[in-house]
PDB file of C-alpha atoms and ligand atoms in Angstrom:
ATOM      1  CA  MET A   1      78.012 181.581 -75.713  1.00 31.00           C
ATOM      2  CA  GLN A   2      77.327 181.994 -71.990  1.00 35.00           C
ATOM      3  CA  ASN A   3      75.487 185.219 -71.205  1.00 40.00           C
ATOM      4  CA  LYS A   4      77.431 187.375 -68.753  1.00 45.00           C
ATOM      5  CA  GLN A   5      74.250 188.163 -66.814  1.00 61.00           C
ATOM      6  CA  ALA A   6      73.357 184.479 -66.524  1.00 74.00           C
ATOM      7  CA  GLY A   7      69.708 183.627 -66.102  1.00 91.00           C
ATOM      8  CA  ALA A   8      66.917 184.798 -63.854  1.00 96.00           C
ATOM      9  CA  ARG A   9      67.363 183.339 -60.419  1.00 96.00           C
ATOM     10  CA  LEU A  10      66.545 183.683 -56.738  1.00 97.00           C
ATOM     11  CA  ILE A  11      69.334 185.286 -54.726  1.00 96.00           C
ATOM     12  CA  ARG A  12      69.570 185.010 -50.958  1.00 96.00           C
ATOM     13  CA  ILE A  13      70.186 188.373 -49.269  1.00 96.00           C
ATOM     14  CA  PRO A  14      72.342 188.684 -46.152  1.00 95.00           C
ATOM     15  CA  THR A  15      70.091 189.156 -43.132  1.00 97.00           C
ATOM     16  CA  VAL A  16      70.825 189.933 -39.493  1.00 97.00           C
ATOM     17  CA  ASN A  17      68.203 188.466 -37.190  1.00 97.00           C
ATOM     18  CA  ASP A  18      67.932 189.270 -33.518  1.00 98.00           C
ATOM     19  CA  ALA A  19      65.254 189.690 -30.891  1.00 98.00           C
ATOM     20  CA  ARG A  20      64.290 193.085 -32.383  1.00 98.00           C
ATOM     21  CA  GLY A  21      63.546 191.677 -35.825  1.00 97.00           C
ATOM     22  CA  SER A  22      65.485 191.308 -39.058  1.00 97.00           C
ATOM     23  CA  LEU A  23      67.762 193.630 -40.977  1.00 98.00           C
ATOM     24  CA  VAL A  24      68.228 192.778 -44.649  1.00 96.00           C
ATOM     25  CA  HIS A  25      71.235 194.438 -46.268  1.00 95.00           C
ATOM     26  CA  ILE A  26      71.956 194.535 -49.970  1.00 93.00           C
ATOM     27  CA  GLU A  27      75.208 195.641 -51.530  1.00 88.00           C
ATOM     28  CA  SER A  28      75.757 195.615 -55.254  1.00 80.00           C
ATOM     29  CA  GLN A  29      79.187 194.176 -54.705  1.00 84.00           C
ATOM     30  CA  GLY A  30      78.937 190.539 -53.758  1.00 83.00           C
ATOM     31  CA  VAL A  31      75.150 190.140 -53.715  1.00 90.00           C
ATOM     32  CA  LEU A  32      73.794 191.550 -56.969  1.00 94.00           C
ATOM     33  CA  PRO A  33      75.171 191.058 -60.485  1.00 93.00           C
ATOM     34  CA  PHE A  34      74.774 194.796 -61.200  1.00 95.00           C
ATOM     35  CA  ASP A  35      75.306 198.199 -59.601  1.00 95.00           C
ATOM     36  CA  VAL A  36      72.091 199.767 -58.329  1.00 96.00           C
ATOM     37  CA  LYS A  37      71.155 203.051 -59.974  1.00 97.00           C
ATOM     38  CA  ARG A  38      67.488 203.328 -59.013  1.00 98.00           C
ATOM     39  CA  THR A  39      65.089 202.021 -56.399  1.00 98.00           C
ATOM     40  CA  TYR A  40      61.311 201.976 -56.483  1.00 98.00           C
ATOM     41  CA  PHE A  41      58.548 200.057 -54.823  1.00 98.00           C
ATOM     42  CA  THR A  42      54.917 199.283 -55.409  1.00 98.00           C
ATOM     43  CA  HIS A  43      52.350 198.970 -52.651  1.00 98.00           C
ATOM     44  CA  GLY A  44      48.608 199.184 -52.201  1.00 98.00           C
ATOM     45  CA  MET A  45      47.931 196.633 -54.915  1.00 98.00           C
ATOM     46  CA  PRO A  46      44.434 195.143 -54.914  1.00 97.00           C
ATOM     47  CA  GLU A  47      44.579 191.380 -54.684  1.00 93.00           C
ATOM     48  CA  ASP A  48      43.451 191.060 -58.326  1.00 96.00           C
ATOM     49  CA  ALA A  49      46.086 193.516 -59.618  1.00 98.00           C
ATOM     50  CA  VAL A  50      48.307 192.491 -62.502  1.00 98.00           C
ATOM     51  CA  ARG A  51      51.498 194.553 -62.913  1.00 98.00           C
ATOM     52  CA  GLY A  52      54.532 194.300 -65.142  1.00 98.00           C
ATOM     53  CA  GLY A  53      53.669 193.111 -68.611  1.00 98.00           C
ATOM     54  CA  HIS A  54      56.916 194.371 -70.032  1.00 98.00           C
ATOM     55  CA  ALA A  55      60.606 193.584 -70.596  1.00 98.00           C
ATOM     56  CA  HIS A  56      63.737 195.723 -70.642  1.00 98.00           C
ATOM     57  CA  ARG A  57      66.335 196.007 -73.355  1.00 97.00           C
ATOM     58  CA  GLN A  58      69.208 197.045 -71.052  1.00 97.00           C
ATOM     59  CA  CYS A  59      67.916 197.363 -67.514  1.00 98.00           C
ATOM     60  CA  GLU A  60      68.483 194.566 -65.005  1.00 98.00           C
ATOM     61  CA  GLU A  61      66.311 194.381 -61.912  1.00 98.00           C
ATOM     62  CA  PHE A  62      66.120 192.691 -58.536  1.00 98.00           C
ATOM     63  CA  LEU A  63      62.659 192.156 -57.032  1.00 98.00           C
ATOM     64  CA  ILE A  64      62.000 191.639 -53.351  1.00 98.00           C
ATOM     65  CA  ALA A  65      58.757 190.953 -51.497  1.00 98.00           C
ATOM     66  CA  ALA A  66      59.543 193.428 -48.711  1.00 98.00           C
ATOM     67  CA  SER A  67      56.160 192.543 -47.239  1.00 98.00           C
ATOM     68  CA  GLY A  68      53.542 189.940 -48.106  1.00 98.00           C
ATOM     69  CA  SER A  69      53.858 187.850 -51.222  1.00 98.00           C
ATOM     70  CA  PHE A  70      53.194 187.818 -54.933  1.00 98.00           C
ATOM     71  CA  ARG A  71      53.865 185.758 -58.038  1.00 98.00           C
ATOM     72  CA  VAL A  72      56.316 186.665 -60.794  1.00 98.00           C
ATOM     73  CA  THR A  73      56.080 184.889 -64.149  1.00 98.00           C
ATOM     74  CA  LEU A  74      59.101 185.329 -66.399  1.00 97.00           C
ATOM     75  CA  THR A  75      59.442 184.554 -70.079  1.00 96.00           C
ATOM     76  CA  ASP A  76      62.791 184.513 -71.823  1.00 93.00           C
ATOM     77  CA  SER A  77      64.481 182.549 -74.581  1.00 89.00           C
ATOM     78  CA  ALA A  78      64.289 179.377 -72.452  1.00 89.00           C
ATOM     79  CA  GLY A  79      60.546 179.615 -71.913  1.00 92.00           C
ATOM     80  CA  GLU A  80      58.306 180.551 -68.998  1.00 95.00           C
ATOM     81  CA  LYS A  81      58.901 180.109 -65.292  1.00 96.00           C
ATOM     82  CA  THR A  82      56.935 181.247 -62.253  1.00 97.00           C
ATOM     83  CA  PHE A  83      58.428 182.286 -58.927  1.00 98.00           C
ATOM     84  CA  ILE A  84      56.611 183.003 -55.672  1.00 98.00           C
ATOM     85  CA  LEU A  85      58.270 185.808 -53.728  1.00 98.00           C
ATOM     86  CA  ASP A  86      57.299 185.580 -50.076  1.00 98.00           C
ATOM     87  CA  ASP A  87      60.557 186.037 -48.169  1.00 98.00           C
ATOM     88  CA  PRO A  88      62.209 189.472 -47.715  1.00 98.00           C
ATOM     89  CA  SER A  89      65.573 187.689 -47.453  1.00 97.00           C
ATOM     90  CA  THR A  90      65.369 186.233 -50.969  1.00 98.00           C
ATOM     91  CA  GLY A  91      65.019 188.340 -54.106  1.00 98.00           C
ATOM     92  CA  LEU A  92      64.562 187.538 -57.778  1.00 98.00           C
ATOM     93  CA  TYR A  93      67.168 188.669 -60.277  1.00 97.00           C
ATOM     94  CA  VAL A  94      65.562 189.562 -63.619  1.00 98.00           C
ATOM     95  CA  PRO A  95      68.051 190.000 -66.471  1.00 96.00           C
ATOM     96  CA  THR A  96      67.535 192.042 -69.603  1.00 96.00           C
ATOM     97  CA  MET A  97      65.233 190.669 -72.320  1.00 96.00           C
ATOM     98  CA  THR A  98      62.959 188.988 -69.793  1.00 97.00           C
ATOM     99  CA  TRP A  99      59.208 189.522 -69.903  1.00 97.00           C
ATOM    100  CA  ARG A 100      57.678 189.739 -66.412  1.00 98.00           C
ATOM    101  CA  VAL A 101      54.121 189.612 -65.121  1.00 98.00           C
ATOM    102  CA  LEU A 102      53.391 190.145 -61.429  1.00 98.00           C
ATOM    103  CA  ASP A 103      50.128 189.069 -59.813  1.00 98.00           C
ATOM    104  CA  GLY A 104      48.721 187.129 -56.883  1.00 98.00           C
ATOM    105  CA  TYR A 105      49.457 189.960 -54.447  1.00 98.00           C
ATOM    106  CA  THR A 106      48.509 189.387 -50.849  1.00 98.00           C
ATOM    107  CA  LYS A 107      46.912 192.256 -48.943  1.00 98.00           C
ATOM    108  CA  GLY A 108      49.584 194.734 -47.874  1.00 98.00           C
ATOM    109  CA  ALA A 109      52.247 193.305 -50.204  1.00 98.00           C
ATOM    110  CA  VAL A 110      55.176 195.569 -51.028  1.00 98.00           C
ATOM    111  CA  CYS A 111      57.384 194.908 -54.062  1.00 98.00           C
ATOM    112  CA  LEU A 112      60.776 196.554 -53.715  1.00 98.00           C
ATOM    113  CA  VAL A 113      62.760 196.824 -56.955  1.00 98.00           C
ATOM    114  CA  LEU A 114      66.431 197.649 -57.411  1.00 98.00           C
ATOM    115  CA  SER A 115      67.362 198.636 -60.974  1.00 98.00           C
ATOM    116  CA  SER A 116      70.620 198.922 -62.859  1.00 97.00           C
ATOM    117  CA  LEU A 117      69.549 201.989 -64.854  1.00 98.00           C
ATOM    118  CA  SER A 118      67.589 205.192 -64.481  1.00 98.00           C
ATOM    119  CA  TYR A 119      64.001 205.138 -65.687  1.00 98.00           C
ATOM    120  CA  ASP A 120      63.818 205.436 -69.450  1.00 98.00           C
ATOM    121  CA  GLU A 121      60.638 204.483 -71.288  1.00 98.00           C
ATOM    122  CA  ARG A 122      62.704 203.759 -74.418  1.00 98.00           C
ATOM    123  CA  ASP A 123      64.242 200.793 -72.605  1.00 98.00           C
ATOM    124  CA  TYR A 124      60.850 199.080 -72.377  1.00 98.00           C
ATOM    125  CA  TYR A 125      59.160 196.509 -74.545  1.00 98.00           C
ATOM    126  CA  ARG A 126      55.524 197.145 -73.661  1.00 98.00           C
ATOM    127  CA  ASP A 127      54.156 194.765 -76.293  1.00 98.00           C
ATOM    128  CA  PHE A 128      54.921 191.064 -76.245  1.00 97.00           C
ATOM    129  CA  ASP A 129      55.121 190.473 -80.006  1.00 96.00           C
ATOM    130  CA  PRO A 130      58.138 192.720 -80.753  1.00 96.00           C
ATOM    131  CA  PHE A 131      59.796 191.410 -77.599  1.00 97.00           C
ATOM    132  CA  GLU A 132      59.284 187.820 -78.729  1.00 95.00           C
ATOM    133  CA  ALA A 133      60.599 188.662 -82.186  1.00 94.00           C
ATOM    134  CA  ASP A 134      63.852 189.977 -80.661  1.00 94.00           C
ATOM    135  CA  LEU A 135      64.205 187.062 -78.230  1.00 89.00           C
ATOM    136  CA  ALA A 136      65.921 184.928 -80.843  1.00 80.00           C
ATOM    137  CA  ASN A 137      69.047 187.021 -80.255  1.00 69.00           C
ATOM    138  CA  ALA A 138      68.865 186.883 -76.450  1.00 60.00           C
ATOM    139  CA  GLU A 139      70.946 184.450 -74.403  1.00 62.00           C
ATOM    140  CA  ASN A 140      69.636 184.602 -70.870  1.00 57.00           C
ATOM    141  CA  PRO A 141      67.752 181.361 -70.244  1.00 58.00           C
ATOM    142  CA  ILE A 142      66.027 180.931 -66.908  1.00 56.00           C
ATOM    143  CA  ARG A 143      67.810 178.443 -64.681  1.00 49.00           C
TER     144      ARG A 143
HETATM  145  P1  LIG B   1      54.598 200.502 -64.904  1.00 91.53           P
HETATM  146  O1  LIG B   1      55.746 200.107 -65.781  1.00 91.53           O
HETATM  147  O2  LIG B   1      53.229 200.350 -65.487  1.00 91.53           O
HETATM  148  O3  LIG B   1      54.666 199.738 -63.508  1.00 91.53           O
HETATM  149  P2  LIG B   1      54.739 198.136 -63.261  1.00 91.53           P
HETATM  150  O4  LIG B   1      56.044 197.663 -63.808  1.00 91.53           O
HETATM  151  O5  LIG B   1      54.663 197.970 -61.774  1.00 91.53           O
HETATM  152  O6  LIG B   1      53.582 197.511 -63.967  1.00 91.53           O
HETATM  153  O7  LIG B   1      54.832 202.000 -64.452  1.00 91.53           O
HETATM  154  C1  LIG B   1      53.765 202.795 -63.982  1.00 91.53           C
HETATM  155  C2  LIG B   1      54.108 204.241 -64.269  1.00 91.53           C
HETATM  156  O8  LIG B   1      55.208 204.660 -63.480  1.00 91.53           O
HETATM  157  C3  LIG B   1      54.457 204.500 -65.729  1.00 91.53           C
HETATM  158  O9  LIG B   1      53.822 205.694 -66.126  1.00 91.53           O
HETATM  159  C4  LIG B   1      55.942 204.718 -65.697  1.00 91.53           C
HETATM  160  C5  LIG B   1      56.179 205.267 -64.311  1.00 91.53           C
HETATM  161  N1  LIG B   1      57.505 204.970 -63.761  1.00 91.53           N
HETATM  162  C6  LIG B   1      58.380 206.008 -63.486  1.00 91.53           C
HETATM  163  O10 LIG B   1      58.072 207.197 -63.732  1.00 91.53           O
HETATM  164  N2  LIG B   1      59.604 205.727 -62.952  1.00 91.53           N
HETATM  165  C7  LIG B   1      59.995 204.467 -62.673  1.00 91.53           C
HETATM  166  O11 LIG B   1      61.121 204.241 -62.174  1.00 91.53           O
HETATM  167  C8  LIG B   1      59.089 203.398 -62.976  1.00 91.53           C
HETATM  168  C9  LIG B   1      59.473 201.970 -62.706  1.00 91.53           C
HETATM  169  C10 LIG B   1      57.850 203.694 -63.519  1.00 91.53           C
END
């Protein structure tokens, strides 16, 4: 059965460029496959920082390198795939039941995250083994 979320994928974000710079605008309707409930961002990461190391049961997320670049490695029922985020006009959609590890931050990198749900620690898999055990029932292969 096709998963309604479909797989993790890069999504191009509408951007208005002019002589003053670029304006990137994101609306849930038409751009993202979910309604945004929460926004957070990480910054000030040392270049050897490793973040993530978790998956969500219900929460969907959209990751954007608002500044600089970093690497995102995803693991889902289809296996592992690595994305480099280095363009503020292209974000990475991360469905539920997808393990993510973020590293390779450049100096000054900012990771902006849009989430479908409010923060709830109970939504997290923080350990890989129980996540992997539940993956057999997930249907969101990376494309
Ligand atoms: P953590 O999940 O370790 O961040 P990352 O995914 O970047 O590795 O979260 C760090 C801390 O921040 C942890 O104590 C949970 C807290 N937190 C919130 O309070 N609200 C939020 O929306 C998020 C994402 C995290």
